[in-house]
Coordinates of C-alpha atoms in Angstrom, one line a residue:
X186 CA 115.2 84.4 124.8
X187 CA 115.7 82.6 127.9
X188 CA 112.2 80.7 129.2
X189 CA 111.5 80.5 133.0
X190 CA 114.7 81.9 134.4
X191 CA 114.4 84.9 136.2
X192 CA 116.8 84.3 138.6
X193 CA 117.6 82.4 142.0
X194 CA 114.1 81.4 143.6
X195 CA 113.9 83.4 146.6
X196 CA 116.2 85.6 144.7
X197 CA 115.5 89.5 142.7
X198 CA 116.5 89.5 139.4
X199 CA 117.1 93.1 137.4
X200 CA 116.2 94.3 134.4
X201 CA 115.6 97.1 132.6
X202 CA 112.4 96.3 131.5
X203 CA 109.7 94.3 132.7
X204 CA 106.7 93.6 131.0
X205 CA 103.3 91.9 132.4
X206 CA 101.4 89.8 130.5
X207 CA 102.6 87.8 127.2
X208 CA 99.4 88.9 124.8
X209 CA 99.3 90.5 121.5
X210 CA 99.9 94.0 123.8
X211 CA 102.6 92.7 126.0
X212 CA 104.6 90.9 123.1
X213 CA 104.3 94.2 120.9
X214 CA 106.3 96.0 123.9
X215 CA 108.7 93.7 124.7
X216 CA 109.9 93.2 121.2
X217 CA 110.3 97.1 120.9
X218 CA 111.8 97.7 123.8
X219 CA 114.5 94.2 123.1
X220 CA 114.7 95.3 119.4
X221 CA 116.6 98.5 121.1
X222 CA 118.8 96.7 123.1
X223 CA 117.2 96.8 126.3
X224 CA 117.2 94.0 128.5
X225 CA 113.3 93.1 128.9
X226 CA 111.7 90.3 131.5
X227 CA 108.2 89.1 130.3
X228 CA 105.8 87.8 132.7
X229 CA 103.4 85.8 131.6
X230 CA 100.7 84.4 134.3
X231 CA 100.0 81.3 132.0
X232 CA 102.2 78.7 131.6
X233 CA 102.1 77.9 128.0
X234 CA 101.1 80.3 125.0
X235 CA 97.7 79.2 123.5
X236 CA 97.2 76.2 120.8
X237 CA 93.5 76.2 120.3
X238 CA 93.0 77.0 116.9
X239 CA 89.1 77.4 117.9
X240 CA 90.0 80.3 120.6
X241 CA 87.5 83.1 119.7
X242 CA 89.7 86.0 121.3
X243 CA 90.4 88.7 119.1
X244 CA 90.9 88.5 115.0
X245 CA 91.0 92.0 113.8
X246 CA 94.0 94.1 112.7
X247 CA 93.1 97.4 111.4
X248 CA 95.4 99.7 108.9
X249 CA 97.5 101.5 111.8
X250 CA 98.4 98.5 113.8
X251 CA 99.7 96.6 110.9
X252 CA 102.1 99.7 110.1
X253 CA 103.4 99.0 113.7
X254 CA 103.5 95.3 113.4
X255 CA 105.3 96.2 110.4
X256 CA 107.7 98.3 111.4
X257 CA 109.0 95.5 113.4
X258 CA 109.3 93.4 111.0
X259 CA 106.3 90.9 111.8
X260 CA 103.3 91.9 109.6
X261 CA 104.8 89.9 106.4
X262 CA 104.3 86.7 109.0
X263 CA 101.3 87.7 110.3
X264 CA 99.9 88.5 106.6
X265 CA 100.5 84.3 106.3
X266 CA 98.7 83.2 108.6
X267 CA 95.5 86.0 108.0
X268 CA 93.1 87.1 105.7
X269 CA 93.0 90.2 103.9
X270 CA 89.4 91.5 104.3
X271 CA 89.2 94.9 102.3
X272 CA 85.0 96.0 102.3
X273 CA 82.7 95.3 105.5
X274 CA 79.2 95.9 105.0
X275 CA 76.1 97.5 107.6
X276 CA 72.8 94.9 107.1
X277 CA 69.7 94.9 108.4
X278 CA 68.2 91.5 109.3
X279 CA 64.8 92.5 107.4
X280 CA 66.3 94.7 104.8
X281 CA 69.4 93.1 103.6
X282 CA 72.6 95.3 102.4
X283 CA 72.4 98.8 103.9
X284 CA 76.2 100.4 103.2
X285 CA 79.2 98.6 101.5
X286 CA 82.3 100.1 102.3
X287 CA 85.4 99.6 100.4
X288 CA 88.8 100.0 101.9
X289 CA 90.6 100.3 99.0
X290 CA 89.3 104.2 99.0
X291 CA 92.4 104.5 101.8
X292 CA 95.2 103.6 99.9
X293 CA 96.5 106.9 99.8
X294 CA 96.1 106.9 103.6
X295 CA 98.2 103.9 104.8
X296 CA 100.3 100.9 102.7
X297 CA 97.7 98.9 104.3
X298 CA 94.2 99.6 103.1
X299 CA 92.3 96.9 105.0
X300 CA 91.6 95.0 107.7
X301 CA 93.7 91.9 108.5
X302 CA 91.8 89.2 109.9
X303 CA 93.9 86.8 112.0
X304 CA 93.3 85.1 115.5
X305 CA 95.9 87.3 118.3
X306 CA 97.3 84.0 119.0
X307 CA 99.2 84.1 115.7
X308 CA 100.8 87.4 116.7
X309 CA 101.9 86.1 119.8
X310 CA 103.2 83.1 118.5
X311 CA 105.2 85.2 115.4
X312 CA 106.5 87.8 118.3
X313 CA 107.5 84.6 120.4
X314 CA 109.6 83.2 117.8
X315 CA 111.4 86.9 117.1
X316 CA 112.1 87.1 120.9
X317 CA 113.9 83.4 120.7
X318 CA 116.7 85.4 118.9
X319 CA 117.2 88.1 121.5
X320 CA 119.7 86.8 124.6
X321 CA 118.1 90.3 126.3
X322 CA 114.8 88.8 126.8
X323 CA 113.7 86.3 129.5
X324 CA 110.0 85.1 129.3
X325 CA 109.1 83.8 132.3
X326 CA 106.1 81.7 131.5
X327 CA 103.8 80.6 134.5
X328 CA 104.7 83.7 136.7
X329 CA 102.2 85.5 138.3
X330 CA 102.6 89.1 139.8
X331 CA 101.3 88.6 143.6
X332 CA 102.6 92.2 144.0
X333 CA 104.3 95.7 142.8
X334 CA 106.0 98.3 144.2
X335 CA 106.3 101.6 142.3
X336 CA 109.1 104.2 143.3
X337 CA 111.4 106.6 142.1
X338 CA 114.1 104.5 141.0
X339 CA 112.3 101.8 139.6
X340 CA 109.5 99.0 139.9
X341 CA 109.7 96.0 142.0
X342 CA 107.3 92.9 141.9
X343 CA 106.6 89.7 143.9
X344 CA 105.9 87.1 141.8
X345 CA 104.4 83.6 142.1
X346 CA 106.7 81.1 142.6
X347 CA 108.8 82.7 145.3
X348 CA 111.1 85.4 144.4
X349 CA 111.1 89.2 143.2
X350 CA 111.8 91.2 140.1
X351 CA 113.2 94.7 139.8
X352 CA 113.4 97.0 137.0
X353 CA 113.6 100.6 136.0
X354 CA 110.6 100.8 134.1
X355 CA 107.4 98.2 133.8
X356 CA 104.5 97.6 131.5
X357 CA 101.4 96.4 133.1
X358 CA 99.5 94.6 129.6
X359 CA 98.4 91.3 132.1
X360 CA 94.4 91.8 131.1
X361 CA 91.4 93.0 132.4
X362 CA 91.7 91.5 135.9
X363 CA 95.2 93.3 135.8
X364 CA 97.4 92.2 139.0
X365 CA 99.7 94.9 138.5
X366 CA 96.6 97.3 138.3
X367 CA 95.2 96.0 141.6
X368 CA 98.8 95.8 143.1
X369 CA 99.0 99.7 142.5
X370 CA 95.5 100.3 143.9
X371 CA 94.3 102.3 140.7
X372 CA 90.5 102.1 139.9
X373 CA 88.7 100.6 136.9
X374 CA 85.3 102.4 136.3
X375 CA 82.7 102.0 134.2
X376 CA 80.0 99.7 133.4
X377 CA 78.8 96.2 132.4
X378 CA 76.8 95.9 129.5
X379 CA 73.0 94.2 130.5
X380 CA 73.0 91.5 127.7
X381 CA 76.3 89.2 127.5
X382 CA 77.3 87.8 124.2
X383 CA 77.7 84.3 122.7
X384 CA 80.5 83.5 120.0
X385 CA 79.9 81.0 117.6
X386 CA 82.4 79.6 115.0
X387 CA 81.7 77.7 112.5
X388 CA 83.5 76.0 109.4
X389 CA 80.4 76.5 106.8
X390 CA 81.2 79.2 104.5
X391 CA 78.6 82.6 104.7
X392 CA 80.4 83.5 101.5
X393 CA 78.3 81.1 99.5
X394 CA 75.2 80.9 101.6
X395 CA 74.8 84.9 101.3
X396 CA 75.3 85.9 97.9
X397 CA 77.2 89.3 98.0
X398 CA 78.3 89.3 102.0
X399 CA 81.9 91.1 102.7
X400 CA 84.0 89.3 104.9
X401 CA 82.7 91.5 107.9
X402 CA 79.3 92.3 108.8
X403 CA 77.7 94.5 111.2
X404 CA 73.5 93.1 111.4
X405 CA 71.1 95.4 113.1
X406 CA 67.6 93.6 114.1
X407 CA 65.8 95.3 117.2
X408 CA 65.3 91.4 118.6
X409 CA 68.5 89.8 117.7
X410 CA 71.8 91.7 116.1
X411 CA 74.6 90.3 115.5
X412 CA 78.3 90.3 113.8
X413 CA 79.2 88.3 111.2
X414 CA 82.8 88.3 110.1
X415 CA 85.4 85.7 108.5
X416 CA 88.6 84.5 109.9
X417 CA 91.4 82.4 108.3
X418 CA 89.8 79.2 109.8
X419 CA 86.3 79.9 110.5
X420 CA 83.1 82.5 110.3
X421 CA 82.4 83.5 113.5
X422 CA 78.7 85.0 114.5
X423 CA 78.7 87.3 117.9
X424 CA 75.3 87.6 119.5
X425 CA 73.8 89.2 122.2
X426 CA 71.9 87.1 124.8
X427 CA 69.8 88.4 127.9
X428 CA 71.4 88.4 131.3
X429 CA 71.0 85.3 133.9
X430 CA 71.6 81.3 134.5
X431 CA 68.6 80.6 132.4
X432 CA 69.8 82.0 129.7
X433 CA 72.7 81.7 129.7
X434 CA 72.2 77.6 129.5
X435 CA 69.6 77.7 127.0
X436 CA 72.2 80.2 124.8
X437 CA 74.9 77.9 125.1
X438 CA 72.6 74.4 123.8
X439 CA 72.8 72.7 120.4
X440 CA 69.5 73.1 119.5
X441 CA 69.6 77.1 120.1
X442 CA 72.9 77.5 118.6
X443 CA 71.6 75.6 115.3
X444 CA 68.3 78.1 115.5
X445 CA 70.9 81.5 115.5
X446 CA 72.7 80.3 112.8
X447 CA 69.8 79.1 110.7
X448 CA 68.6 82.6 111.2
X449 CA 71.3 83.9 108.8
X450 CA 71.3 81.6 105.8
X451 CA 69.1 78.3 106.5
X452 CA 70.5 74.8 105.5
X453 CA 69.1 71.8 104.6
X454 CA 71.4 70.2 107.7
X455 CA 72.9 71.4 111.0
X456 CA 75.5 74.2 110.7
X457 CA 78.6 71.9 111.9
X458 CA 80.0 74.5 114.9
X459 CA 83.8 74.4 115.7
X460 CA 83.5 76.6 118.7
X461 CA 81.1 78.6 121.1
X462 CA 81.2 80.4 124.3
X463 CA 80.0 83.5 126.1
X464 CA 81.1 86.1 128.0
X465 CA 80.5 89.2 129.7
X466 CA 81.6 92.9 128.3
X467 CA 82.4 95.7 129.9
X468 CA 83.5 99.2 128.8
X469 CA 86.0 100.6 131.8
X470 CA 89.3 102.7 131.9
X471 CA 92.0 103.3 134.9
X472 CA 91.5 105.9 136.7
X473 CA 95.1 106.4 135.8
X474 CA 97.4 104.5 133.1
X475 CA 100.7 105.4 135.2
X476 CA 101.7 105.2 138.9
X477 CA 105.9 105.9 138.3
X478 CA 107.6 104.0 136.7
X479 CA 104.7 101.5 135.8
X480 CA 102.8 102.2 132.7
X481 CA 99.2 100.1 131.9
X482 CA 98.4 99.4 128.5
X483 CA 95.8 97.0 126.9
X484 CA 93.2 94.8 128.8
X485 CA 94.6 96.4 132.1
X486 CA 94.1 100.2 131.0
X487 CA 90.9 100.0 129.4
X488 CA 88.3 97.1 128.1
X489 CA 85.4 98.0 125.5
X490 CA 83.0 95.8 123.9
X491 CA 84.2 94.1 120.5
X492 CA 81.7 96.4 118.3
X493 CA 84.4 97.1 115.9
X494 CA 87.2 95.1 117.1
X495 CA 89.1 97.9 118.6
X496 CA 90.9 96.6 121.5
X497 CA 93.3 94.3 120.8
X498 CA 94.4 97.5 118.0
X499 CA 94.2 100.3 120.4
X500 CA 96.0 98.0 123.6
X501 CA 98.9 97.2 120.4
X502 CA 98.6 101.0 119.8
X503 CA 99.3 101.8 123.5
X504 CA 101.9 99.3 123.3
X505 CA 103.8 101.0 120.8
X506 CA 103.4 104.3 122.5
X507 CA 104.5 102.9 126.0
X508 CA 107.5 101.7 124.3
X509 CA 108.5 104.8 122.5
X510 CA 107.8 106.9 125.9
X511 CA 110.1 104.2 127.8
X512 CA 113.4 105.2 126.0
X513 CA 112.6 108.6 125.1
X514 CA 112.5 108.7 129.2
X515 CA 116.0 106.5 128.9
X516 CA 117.4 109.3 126.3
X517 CA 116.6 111.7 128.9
X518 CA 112.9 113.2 128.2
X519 CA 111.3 112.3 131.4
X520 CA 107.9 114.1 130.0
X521 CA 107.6 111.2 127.7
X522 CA 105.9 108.9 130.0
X523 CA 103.2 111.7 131.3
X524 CA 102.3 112.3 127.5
X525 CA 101.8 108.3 127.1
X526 CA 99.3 108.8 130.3
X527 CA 97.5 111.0 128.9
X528 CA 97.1 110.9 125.5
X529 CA 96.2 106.9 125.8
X530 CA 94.1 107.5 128.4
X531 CA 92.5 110.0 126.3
X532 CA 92.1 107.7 123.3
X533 CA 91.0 105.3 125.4
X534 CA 87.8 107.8 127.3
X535 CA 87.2 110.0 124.4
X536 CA 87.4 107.5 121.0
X537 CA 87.4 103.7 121.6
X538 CA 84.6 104.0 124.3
X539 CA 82.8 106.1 122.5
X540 CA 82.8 104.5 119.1
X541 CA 82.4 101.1 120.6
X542 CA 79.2 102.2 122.3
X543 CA 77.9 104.3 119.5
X544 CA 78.1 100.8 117.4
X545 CA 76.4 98.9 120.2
X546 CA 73.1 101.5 119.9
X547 CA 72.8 101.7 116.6
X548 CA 72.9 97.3 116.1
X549 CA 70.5 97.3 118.9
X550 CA 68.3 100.4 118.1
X551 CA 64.3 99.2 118.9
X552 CA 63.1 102.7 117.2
X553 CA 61.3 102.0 113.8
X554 CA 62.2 105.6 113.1
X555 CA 65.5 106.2 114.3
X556 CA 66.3 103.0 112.5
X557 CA 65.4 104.6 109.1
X558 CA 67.5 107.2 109.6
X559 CA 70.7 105.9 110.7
X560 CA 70.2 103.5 107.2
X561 CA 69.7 106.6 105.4
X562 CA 72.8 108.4 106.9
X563 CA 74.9 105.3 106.7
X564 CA 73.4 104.9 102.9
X565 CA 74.2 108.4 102.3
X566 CA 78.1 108.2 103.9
X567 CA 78.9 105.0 101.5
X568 CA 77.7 106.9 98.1
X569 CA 79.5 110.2 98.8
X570 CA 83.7 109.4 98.4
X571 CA 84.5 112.2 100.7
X572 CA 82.1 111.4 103.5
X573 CA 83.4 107.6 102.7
X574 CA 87.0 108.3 103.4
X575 CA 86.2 110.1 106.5
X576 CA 84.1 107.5 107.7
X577 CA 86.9 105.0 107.1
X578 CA 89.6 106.7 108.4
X579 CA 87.4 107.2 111.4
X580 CA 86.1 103.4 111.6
X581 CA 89.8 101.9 110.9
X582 CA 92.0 104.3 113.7
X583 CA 93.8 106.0 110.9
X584 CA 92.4 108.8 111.9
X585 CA 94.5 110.9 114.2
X586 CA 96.8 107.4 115.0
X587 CA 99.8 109.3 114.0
X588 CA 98.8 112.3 116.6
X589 CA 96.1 112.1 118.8
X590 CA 96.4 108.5 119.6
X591 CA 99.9 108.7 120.7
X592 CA 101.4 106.3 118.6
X593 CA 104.8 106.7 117.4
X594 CA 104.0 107.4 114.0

C-alpha cells in the first residue's frame, strides 16, 4: 500500500478503482476490490486514521456483516479486539426486564449468532494493515474530493492538494456530507429528528450495578429513553435531549451527565465518564445511489438514526455489494451496477429507515396504553421460539441479507 502518492501534483493519476472515504464502508470496498487484483486509490479527506480510544462512533457488528468481514479474512482480528454480546434485552425504566432475547436461537442461521461489539475504528485499522500488503492500493490520506466528473468511460475527480484522479469505476463511502454526492448534484431527503442525542461512556461496569442486564439494552420511559449497551472498553448510554443552545449546554455539564447516569443504577460516588458528546440524527437516502460509473454506499447513500445500530452494517453491506457489482461489470455484466442501485437503495428506503424509526416510537411512545401493548407483544415474541427467530433474523439483517439486501451472499 502506498500512502500519499497519487501521482505528480498538478498531475492525473489512473486507476481502476477509486474509492472515497477510508471508514469501516470504504475500507470493506477497497480491500475487495485489491483482494481481486484490481488496482484501487483510497481517498481519505482526513489525514490520519482515528486513535481515540473514547470515539463514540459506531460499535455494532451484526451476524451478516461479520460473514463479510469474514470472508475476507478480517473477522478473526476484529473478534480480538471486540466483544461477543449474544442476548439484548427491551426494559422499561418503571418496569424493569420486558423481553430477553437470545441469539444463540440463530445458530442454525449464520456461523455467527451474535452481535459483535467493537468500536469501527478497529475495523479500519485491521483493513489498513491488510491493505499495507497489497502494492495495488494507494491511500491517499489527507485528500479531499473538491470535484467529480461522471462519464461513459470512467470517473474523474479534483482533489485537494492540486491534481486529478481518473478511474473506471468509483465508490463514493466519504460520509454524510458526501463531496462526491454534492459533486454529482444528487439529492439527500428526508428529515431531522426534533430531539438530538447525547453519548455518554463510561468505565463503571452496568453489569454489576444491574443484576441480570444483557450487554445491550433498549430502555423505553415516555420522559427519558435511552440505550444502554457494552463495548470492549466502556458502557456507553445514548440519550435523547430537546432541541436548542440551552439545552444543549445544560446536556453536555457534569452535574447533568452525573444525574442521567444516576438514573440507571445510583452510586454512592460520581459515575467516572470517559467520554460524551452530542449530535444531530437524521434519517435521509439519495435520491439515487449511482450517476455512471460512481456508486454511493454508506454515510453518503443513506444515514438513519443509531436505534439498532444498523448503519455502519448496512453501509459494510452496500460495500460488499458495490464491490461484487464492480467486477461482475469488469467480467462483462454491465446490469450488475443498476441491480446494486436499486436493490441498496431499496434496503436502504424500505428496511433500515423503517426499522430505525419503528425503534425510535416505540422507546419514546408517551401512550400509557399503547405502551402496554407493545410490552405484551414484545413479551409475547421472546416466549414463542418461532416468533423469536423471526424477530431475530429480522432485528440482526439476516433476514433476506443474502437476497433482498444485495449482498453477495
Amino acid at each position: 500500500m502506498n500512502l500519499g502518492s497519487i501521482g505528480p501534483r498538478g498531475g492525473t493519476a489512473d486507476y481502476d478503482v477509486a474509492v472515497a472515504g477510508f471508514g469501516p464502508v470504504g475500507a470493506t470496498a477497497a480491500l475487495t476490490l485489491a483482494r481481486a487484483g484490481l488496482r484501487v486509490v483510497v481517498l481519505e479527506r482526513e489525514r490520519r486514521l482515528s486513535d481515540d480510544p473514547s470515539e463514540s462512533r459506531a460499535s455494532t457488528f451484526h451476524p451478516p456483516t461479520l460473514e463479510i468481514l469474514d470472508d475476507l479474512g478480517v473477522a478473526g482480528d476484529l473478534h480480538e479486539v471486540g466483544l461477543v454480546s449474544d442476548t439484548y434485552q427491551y426494559r422499561d425504566r418503571r418496569e424493569g426486564l420486558v423481553a430477553h432475547f437470545d441469539l444463540s436461537s440463530i445458530a442454525g442461521d449464520t456461523r455467527f449468532p451474535y452481535r459483535l461489539q467493537s468500536e469501527q475504528r478497529n475495523l479500519v485499522e485491521i483493513i489498513a494493515a491488510e491493505l499495507r500488503a497489497m502494492p495495488n492500493v494507494t491511500v491517499a490520506m489527507g485528500t479531499r474530493v473538491t470535484g467529480v466528473e461522471a462519464g461513459p468511460d470512467g470517473a474523474e475527480f479534483t482533489v485537494e492538494p492540486g491534481g486529478r484522479v481518473r478511474a473506471r469505476w468509483a465508490i463514493g463511502a466519504d460520509g454524510a456530507r458526501s463531496d462526491v454526492r454534492a459533486g454529482l448534484g444528487i439529492e439527500f431527503t428526508g428529515m431531522t429528528y426534533p430531539e438530538q442525542f447525547l453519548v455518554v461512556s463510561t468505565t463503571e461496569d452496568f453489569a454489576k450495578l444491574v443484576p441480570g442486564i444483557a450487554s445491550v439494552n433498549y430502555i423505553s420511559d415516555p420522559v427519558e429513553w435511552l440505550v444502554l449497551l457494552r463495548t470492549p472498553l466502556h458502557w456507553r448510554a445514548l440519550f435523547p435531549i430537546p432541541p436548542g443552545a440551552d439545552a444543549e449546554a445544560e446536556a453536555q455539564a457534569p452535574a447533568e451527565i452525573q444525574r442521567r447516569l444516576q438514573s440507571i443504577a445510583p452510586l454512592d460516588r460520581d459515575y467516572d465518564v470517559a467520554h460524551s458528546r452530542i449530535y444531530r440524527v437524521h434519517q435521509r437516502v439519495a435520491e439515487r445511489f449511482r450517476d455512471g460509473p460512481v456508486l454511493l454506499a454508506g454515510d453518503a447513500a443513506h444515514i438513519n438514526n443509531p436505534l439498532g445500530g444498523l448503519g455502519m452494517n448496512s453501509g459494510i453491506h452496500d460495500a460488499a455489494a458495490a464491490a461484487a457489482a464492480i467486477l461482475a461489470a469488469e467480467d462483462g455484466d454491465r446490469r450488475a451496477v443498476d441491480g446494486y442501485a436499486e436493490t441498496r437503495r431499496a434496503v436502504a428506503r424500505d428496511y433500515v429507515r423503517v426499522v430505525t424509526h419503528q425503534n425510535w416510537e416505540s422507546l419514546k411512545e408517551q401512550d400509557p396504553g399503547e405502551r402496554a401493548r407493545h410490552a405484551a407483544r414484545m413479551r409475547a415474541i421472546a416466549a414463542d421460539p418461532v416468533r423469536a427467530r423471526e424477530h431475530l433474523l429480522r432485528a440482526t439483517m439476516l433476514a433476506g441479507s443474502r437476497t433482498a439486501t444485495g449482498t453477495p451472499r
